[in-house]
mmCIF file of C-alpha atoms and ligand atoms in Angstrom:
data_model
loop_
_atom_site.group_PDB
_atom_site.id
_atom_site.type_symbol
_atom_site.label_atom_id
_atom_site.label_comp_id
_atom_site.label_asym_id
_atom_site.label_seq_id
_atom_site.Cartn_x
_atom_site.Cartn_y
_atom_site.Cartn_z
ATOM 1 C CA MET A 1 0.000 0.000 0.000
ATOM 2 C CA ASN A 2 1.285 3.438 -0.933
ATOM 3 C CA TYR A 3 0.679 5.523 2.194
ATOM 4 C CA VAL A 4 1.880 8.723 0.575
ATOM 5 C CA LYS A 5 -0.693 8.374 -2.168
ATOM 6 C CA GLN A 6 -3.424 7.193 0.162
ATOM 7 C CA PHE A 7 -3.097 9.913 2.801
ATOM 8 C CA GLY A 8 -1.400 12.753 0.964
ATOM 9 C CA VAL A 9 -3.526 15.777 0.054
ATOM 10 C CA LYS A 10 -3.051 16.758 -3.586
ATOM 11 C CA PRO A 11 -2.175 20.433 -3.988
ATOM 12 C CA GLY A 12 -5.225 22.430 -4.939
ATOM 13 C CA SER A 13 -7.713 19.738 -3.961
ATOM 14 C CA LYS A 14 -10.746 20.280 -1.783
ATOM 15 C CA VAL A 15 -10.572 18.474 1.541
ATOM 16 C CA ASP A 16 -13.592 16.672 2.969
ATOM 17 C CA LEU A 17 -12.635 15.222 6.335
ATOM 18 C CA ALA A 18 -15.961 13.387 6.597
ATOM 19 C CA LYS A 19 -14.694 11.195 3.780
ATOM 20 C CA VAL A 20 -11.590 10.151 5.702
ATOM 21 C CA ALA A 21 -12.325 6.999 7.696
ATOM 22 C CA ALA A 22 -10.791 7.787 11.089
ATOM 23 C CA SER A 23 -11.028 4.094 12.004
ATOM 24 C CA PHE A 24 -8.996 2.848 9.065
ATOM 25 C CA SER A 25 -6.449 0.267 10.224
ATOM 26 C CA LYS A 26 -5.409 -1.403 6.971
ATOM 27 C CA VAL A 27 -5.266 -5.144 7.596
ATOM 28 C CA HIS A 28 -4.194 -4.835 11.213
ATOM 29 C CA GLU A 29 -6.733 -5.934 13.786
ATOM 30 C CA SER A 30 -4.490 -5.071 16.748
ATOM 31 C CA HIS A 31 -1.386 -3.172 17.749
ATOM 32 C CA GLU A 32 0.486 -6.476 18.187
ATOM 33 C CA HIS A 33 -0.430 -7.484 14.670
ATOM 34 C CA ALA A 34 0.938 -4.192 13.331
ATOM 35 C CA LEU A 35 4.209 -4.418 15.263
ATOM 36 C CA PRO A 36 6.355 -5.956 12.500
ATOM 37 C CA GLU A 37 5.319 -3.206 10.084
ATOM 38 C CA ILE A 38 5.876 -0.545 12.746
ATOM 39 C CA GLU A 39 9.336 -1.987 13.375
ATOM 40 C CA GLN A 40 10.139 -1.945 9.660
ATOM 41 C CA TYR A 41 9.127 1.707 9.289
ATOM 42 C CA SER A 42 10.913 2.695 12.493
ATOM 43 C CA GLN A 43 14.115 1.501 10.903
ATOM 44 C CA LYS A 44 13.251 3.435 7.751
ATOM 45 C CA LEU A 45 12.979 6.554 9.903
ATOM 46 C CA HIS A 46 16.084 5.894 11.901
ATOM 47 C CA ASP A 47 18.656 5.167 9.204
ATOM 48 C CA PRO A 48 18.156 8.158 6.856
ATOM 49 C CA GLN A 49 17.908 10.473 9.848
ATOM 50 C CA TYR A 50 21.299 9.228 11.014
ATOM 51 C CA LEU A 51 22.731 9.917 7.563
ATOM 52 C CA MET A 52 21.128 13.338 7.485
ATOM 53 C CA TYR A 53 22.628 14.143 10.860
ATOM 54 C CA ALA A 54 26.052 12.967 9.723
ATOM 55 C CA GLU A 55 25.779 14.851 6.433
ATOM 56 C CA ASP A 56 24.868 18.097 8.193
ATOM 57 C CA LYS A 57 23.566 19.779 5.030
ATOM 58 C CA ARG A 58 19.785 19.719 4.953
ATOM 59 C CA TRP A 59 16.775 20.307 7.129
ATOM 60 C CA LEU A 60 13.555 18.435 7.877
ATOM 61 C CA LEU A 61 10.495 19.992 9.469
ATOM 62 C CA ILE A 62 7.591 17.853 10.647
ATOM 63 C CA CYS A 63 4.389 19.602 11.722
ATOM 64 C CA LEU A 64 1.848 17.653 13.754
ATOM 65 C CA GLN A 65 -1.682 18.883 14.097
ATOM 66 C CA GLY A 66 -4.788 17.244 15.466
ATOM 67 C CA ARG A 67 -7.495 17.770 18.016
ATOM 68 C CA ASP A 68 -7.010 17.221 21.723
ATOM 69 C CA ALA A 69 -6.241 13.535 22.387
ATOM 70 C CA ALA A 70 -5.630 12.849 18.694
ATOM 71 C CA GLY A 71 -2.273 11.295 19.594
ATOM 72 C CA LYS A 72 0.283 14.008 18.860
ATOM 73 C CA ASP A 73 2.322 13.352 22.031
ATOM 74 C CA GLY A 74 2.184 9.589 21.560
ATOM 75 C CA THR A 75 3.276 9.881 17.934
ATOM 76 C CA ILE A 76 6.293 11.931 18.940
ATOM 77 C CA ASN A 77 7.160 9.491 21.682
ATOM 78 C CA ARG A 78 6.568 6.183 19.942
ATOM 79 C CA VAL A 79 6.927 6.835 16.225
ATOM 80 C CA LEU A 80 9.355 9.714 15.940
ATOM 81 C CA GLY A 81 11.143 8.278 18.988
ATOM 82 C CA ALA A 82 12.758 5.895 16.515
ATOM 83 C CA MET A 83 15.057 8.749 15.529
ATOM 84 C CA ASN A 84 18.274 9.685 17.297
ATOM 85 C CA PRO A 85 17.388 12.462 19.775
ATOM 86 C CA GLN A 86 20.695 14.193 19.070
ATOM 87 C CA GLY A 87 19.395 15.066 15.625
ATOM 88 C CA CYS A 88 15.936 16.210 16.714
ATOM 89 C CA THR A 89 14.268 19.115 18.381
ATOM 90 C CA VAL A 90 10.665 18.989 19.534
ATOM 91 C CA THR A 91 8.710 22.166 20.196
ATOM 92 C CA GLY A 92 5.190 22.247 21.566
ATOM 93 C CA PHE A 93 3.258 25.406 20.794
ATOM 94 C CA LYS A 94 0.761 26.624 23.382
ATOM 95 C CA VAL A 95 -1.203 29.841 23.795
ATOM 96 C CA PRO A 96 1.354 32.516 22.819
ATOM 97 C CA SER A 97 3.175 34.277 25.639
ATOM 98 C CA LYS A 98 3.055 38.085 25.842
ATOM 99 C CA ASP A 99 6.413 38.263 24.097
ATOM 100 C CA GLU A 100 5.310 35.913 21.305
ATOM 101 C CA ALA A 101 2.007 37.718 20.877
ATOM 102 C CA ASP A 102 3.867 41.014 20.521
ATOM 103 C CA HIS A 103 5.476 39.748 17.300
ATOM 104 C CA ASP A 104 4.074 38.732 13.920
ATOM 105 C CA PHE A 105 2.401 35.328 14.200
ATOM 106 C CA LEU A 106 5.164 33.446 12.391
ATOM 107 C CA TRP A 107 7.990 34.733 14.570
ATOM 108 C CA ARG A 108 7.852 32.071 17.258
ATOM 109 C CA TYR A 109 7.698 29.252 14.691
ATOM 110 C CA HIS A 110 10.520 30.493 12.516
ATOM 111 C CA ARG A 111 12.860 30.561 15.506
ATOM 112 C CA GLN A 112 12.250 26.846 16.095
ATOM 113 C CA THR A 113 12.681 25.537 12.538
ATOM 114 C CA SER A 114 15.481 23.067 12.059
ATOM 115 C CA ALA A 115 19.177 23.704 12.026
ATOM 116 C CA LYS A 116 21.280 21.925 9.395
ATOM 117 C CA GLY A 117 21.269 18.152 9.709
ATOM 118 C CA GLN A 118 18.414 18.361 12.199
ATOM 119 C CA VAL A 119 14.818 17.267 12.289
ATOM 120 C CA ALA A 120 12.497 19.813 13.878
ATOM 121 C CA ILE A 121 9.194 18.456 15.110
ATOM 122 C CA PHE A 122 6.355 20.850 15.834
ATOM 123 C CA ASN A 123 3.718 19.632 18.285
ATOM 124 C CA ARG A 124 1.036 22.027 17.019
ATOM 125 C CA SER A 125 2.361 24.643 14.675
ATOM 126 C CA HIS A 126 1.737 27.867 12.771
ATOM 127 C CA TYR A 127 -1.536 26.242 11.701
ATOM 128 C CA GLU A 128 -2.990 27.038 15.132
ATOM 129 C CA ASP A 129 -3.082 30.613 13.887
ATOM 130 C CA VAL A 130 -5.689 29.670 11.306
ATOM 131 C CA LEU A 131 -7.434 27.063 13.497
ATOM 132 C CA VAL A 132 -7.996 27.962 17.154
ATOM 133 C CA VAL A 133 -7.566 31.626 16.290
ATOM 134 C CA ARG A 134 -10.318 31.414 13.685
ATOM 135 C CA VAL A 135 -12.657 29.208 15.734
ATOM 136 C CA HIS A 136 -12.511 31.539 18.732
ATOM 137 C CA ASP A 137 -12.265 34.853 16.920
ATOM 138 C CA LEU A 138 -8.929 35.625 18.534
ATOM 139 C CA VAL A 139 -8.095 37.990 15.701
ATOM 140 C CA PRO A 140 -10.461 39.548 13.148
ATOM 141 C CA LYS A 141 -11.344 37.602 10.004
ATOM 142 C CA GLU A 142 -9.522 40.108 7.821
ATOM 143 C CA VAL A 143 -6.344 39.157 9.689
ATOM 144 C CA TRP A 144 -6.624 35.339 9.791
ATOM 145 C CA SER A 145 -8.025 35.060 6.280
ATOM 146 C CA LYS A 146 -4.726 36.363 4.861
ATOM 147 C CA ARG A 147 -2.702 33.855 6.795
ATOM 148 C CA SER A 148 -3.003 30.801 4.507
ATOM 149 C CA ALA A 149 -1.211 32.770 1.808
ATOM 150 C CA GLN A 150 1.320 34.034 4.350
ATOM 151 C CA ILE A 151 1.907 30.483 5.582
ATOM 152 C CA ASN A 152 2.437 29.310 1.984
ATOM 153 C CA ASP A 153 5.003 32.074 1.464
ATOM 154 C CA PHE A 154 6.736 31.188 4.730
ATOM 155 C CA GLU A 155 6.915 27.490 3.872
ATOM 156 C CA LYS A 156 8.102 28.272 0.339
ATOM 157 C CA THR A 157 10.909 30.360 1.784
ATOM 158 C CA LEU A 158 11.948 27.509 4.065
ATOM 159 C CA ALA A 159 11.719 24.999 1.204
ATOM 160 C CA ASP A 160 13.687 27.189 -1.203
ATOM 161 C CA ASN A 161 16.410 27.332 1.398
ATOM 162 C CA GLY A 162 16.639 23.544 1.706
ATOM 163 C CA THR A 163 14.010 22.528 4.252
ATOM 164 C CA HIS A 164 11.967 19.440 3.542
ATOM 165 C CA ILE A 165 8.535 19.992 5.106
ATOM 166 C CA LEU A 166 5.946 17.355 6.003
ATOM 167 C CA LYS A 167 2.639 18.117 7.725
ATOM 168 C CA PHE A 168 0.349 15.602 9.389
ATOM 169 C CA ASP A 169 -3.183 15.964 10.671
ATOM 170 C CA LEU A 170 -4.015 13.140 13.074
ATOM 171 C CA HIS A 171 -7.649 12.549 12.330
ATOM 172 C CA ILE A 172 -9.972 11.081 14.987
ATOM 173 C CA ASP A 173 -13.739 11.203 15.305
ATOM 174 C CA PRO A 174 -15.690 12.762 18.205
ATOM 175 C CA GLU A 175 -16.613 9.403 19.767
ATOM 176 C CA GLU A 176 -12.987 8.336 19.905
ATOM 177 C CA GLN A 177 -12.003 11.653 21.470
ATOM 178 C CA LEU A 178 -14.626 11.255 24.186
ATOM 179 C CA GLU A 179 -13.417 7.726 24.886
ATOM 180 C CA ARG A 180 -9.820 8.947 25.221
ATOM 181 C CA PHE A 181 -10.853 11.782 27.548
ATOM 182 C CA LYS A 182 -12.616 9.204 29.693
ATOM 183 C CA GLN A 183 -9.499 7.024 29.833
ATOM 184 C CA ARG A 184 -7.521 10.054 30.924
ATOM 185 C CA ILE A 185 -9.932 10.680 33.773
ATOM 186 C CA ASP A 186 -10.068 7.032 34.826
ATOM 187 C CA ASP A 187 -6.313 6.494 34.783
ATOM 188 C CA PRO A 188 -4.490 8.521 37.498
ATOM 189 C CA ALA A 189 -1.250 8.307 35.522
ATOM 190 C CA ARG A 190 -2.930 10.185 32.692
ATOM 191 C CA HIS A 191 -4.949 12.768 34.664
ATOM 192 C CA TRP A 192 -2.435 15.450 33.854
ATOM 193 C CA LYS A 193 -3.290 15.198 30.181
ATOM 194 C CA ILE A 194 -6.880 16.337 30.576
ATOM 195 C CA SER A 195 -8.149 19.846 31.223
ATOM 196 C CA ASP A 196 -11.557 21.504 31.354
ATOM 197 C CA GLY A 197 -10.542 23.286 28.206
ATOM 198 C CA ASP A 198 -10.510 19.985 26.318
ATOM 199 C CA TYR A 199 -14.229 19.427 26.941
ATOM 200 C CA ALA A 200 -14.948 23.084 26.254
ATOM 201 C CA GLU A 201 -13.630 22.671 22.692
ATOM 202 C CA ARG A 202 -16.001 19.832 21.822
ATOM 203 C CA PRO A 203 -19.023 21.993 20.919
ATOM 204 C CA PHE A 204 -16.783 23.623 18.304
ATOM 205 C CA TRP A 205 -16.056 20.313 16.563
ATOM 206 C CA ASP A 206 -17.666 21.253 13.253
ATOM 207 C CA VAL A 207 -16.215 24.745 13.197
ATOM 208 C CA TYR A 208 -12.775 23.209 13.686
ATOM 209 C CA THR A 209 -13.479 20.741 10.891
ATOM 210 C CA GLN A 210 -14.263 23.620 8.559
ATOM 211 C CA ALA A 211 -11.083 25.442 9.575
ATOM 212 C CA PHE A 212 -8.965 22.284 9.163
ATOM 213 C CA GLU A 213 -10.431 21.576 5.732
ATOM 214 C CA ASP A 214 -9.720 25.122 4.596
ATOM 215 C CA ALA A 215 -6.187 25.214 5.937
ATOM 216 C CA ILE A 216 -5.209 21.788 4.632
ATOM 217 C CA GLY A 217 -6.791 22.460 1.244
ATOM 218 C CA LYS A 218 -5.139 25.848 0.786
ATOM 219 C CA CYS A 219 -1.753 24.905 2.198
ATOM 220 C CA SER A 220 -1.011 21.448 0.816
ATOM 221 C CA THR A 221 1.704 22.223 -1.710
ATOM 222 C CA GLU A 222 4.350 20.297 -3.638
ATOM 223 C CA HIS A 223 7.058 21.537 -1.287
ATOM 224 C CA ALA A 224 5.034 21.250 1.940
ATOM 225 C CA PRO A 225 2.377 18.556 1.590
ATOM 226 C CA TRP A 226 -0.319 17.709 4.100
ATOM 227 C CA PHE A 227 -1.173 14.143 5.074
ATOM 228 C CA VAL A 228 -4.434 13.297 6.828
ATOM 229 C CA ILE A 229 -3.764 10.230 8.968
ATOM 230 C CA PRO A 230 -6.632 8.093 10.262
ATOM 231 C CA SER A 231 -5.835 7.953 13.977
ATOM 232 C CA ASN A 232 -8.636 6.223 15.858
ATOM 233 C CA HIS A 233 -6.274 3.250 16.016
ATOM 234 C CA LYS A 234 -2.938 4.157 17.467
HETATM 235 P P1 AMP B 1 -1.910 21.294 24.467
HETATM 236 O O1 AMP B 1 -1.255 21.088 23.137
HETATM 237 O O2 AMP B 1 -3.024 20.342 24.726
HETATM 238 O O3 AMP B 1 -0.951 21.379 25.579
HETATM 239 O O4 AMP B 1 -2.665 22.692 24.420
HETATM 240 C C1 AMP B 1 -2.107 23.819 23.879
HETATM 241 C C2 AMP B 1 -3.216 24.822 23.688
HETATM 242 O O5 AMP B 1 -2.647 25.996 23.142
HETATM 243 C C3 AMP B 1 -4.297 24.356 22.738
HETATM 244 O O6 AMP B 1 -5.564 24.582 23.277
HETATM 245 C C4 AMP B 1 -4.060 25.218 21.519
HETATM 246 O O7 AMP B 1 -5.236 25.471 20.786
HETATM 247 C C5 AMP B 1 -3.484 26.475 22.132
HETATM 248 N N1 AMP B 1 -2.715 27.240 21.159
HETATM 249 C C6 AMP B 1 -1.667 26.830 20.444
HETATM 250 N N2 AMP B 1 -1.258 27.788 19.580
HETATM 251 C C7 AMP B 1 -2.083 28.836 19.760
HETATM 252 C C8 AMP B 1 -2.188 30.122 19.167
HETATM 253 N N3 AMP B 1 -1.360 30.514 18.204
HETATM 254 N N4 AMP B 1 -3.168 30.935 19.600
HETATM 255 C C9 AMP B 1 -4.016 30.527 20.570
HETATM 256 N N5 AMP B 1 -3.976 29.336 21.168
HETATM 257 C C10 AMP B 1 -3.027 28.486 20.772
HETATM 258 MG MG1 MG B 2 -4.645 19.456 25.448
#
């Protein structure tokens, strides 16, 4: 199966997230069953990253987006964890600090893009500035509506200067999210992961969907493609 073809968003195409089966699991009926394939791809991540680190010439930027409990943290830990930490930086982007908010919206992201030979992983990214910002009216429409084009320019600049960019939306459905929230409440070791804010976002599910579809559709480009990954099954 060609995952790139299956999950990649063609530049210029219209995105309909309702058509992406969040429960897709290929032929694997369990995590254990998928382990050999996971192992194989882990190696495929590890070896080129080692070469890239040794070569010290190019850059890789991975942006992870997804709703609360979509599995961004777990993906960084268990999938991207296959890479040598010496060649990686991980940055999680939260509500901007006063200092960050005092700059143009791309400032805080640009500072964290990769150095040569390095993989930079963004746990949330500049796409928050067209997602949460849009859903909650944090800036006027005339400001956020210009941002897809600004993001495309930003990513083109990075790409033209040697950065390979890959963007992933971890796609779950509302039932799966609720189930994961419940597990976080029931399991003391995972309490820290849940906040009131997570439940407060749920009524905005469809508005987020609209914002995601717009952003992914407008900003999936040859040099910085989006992939929508079915993520109900970890
Ligand atoms: P978490 O990733 O669960 O730790 O939560 C981080 C929170 O920060 C999420 O609710 C994001 O929506 C929020 N956030 C991230 N970037 C921005 C931004 N640019 N503006 C406003 N909120 C943001
Ligand atoms: Mg959260």
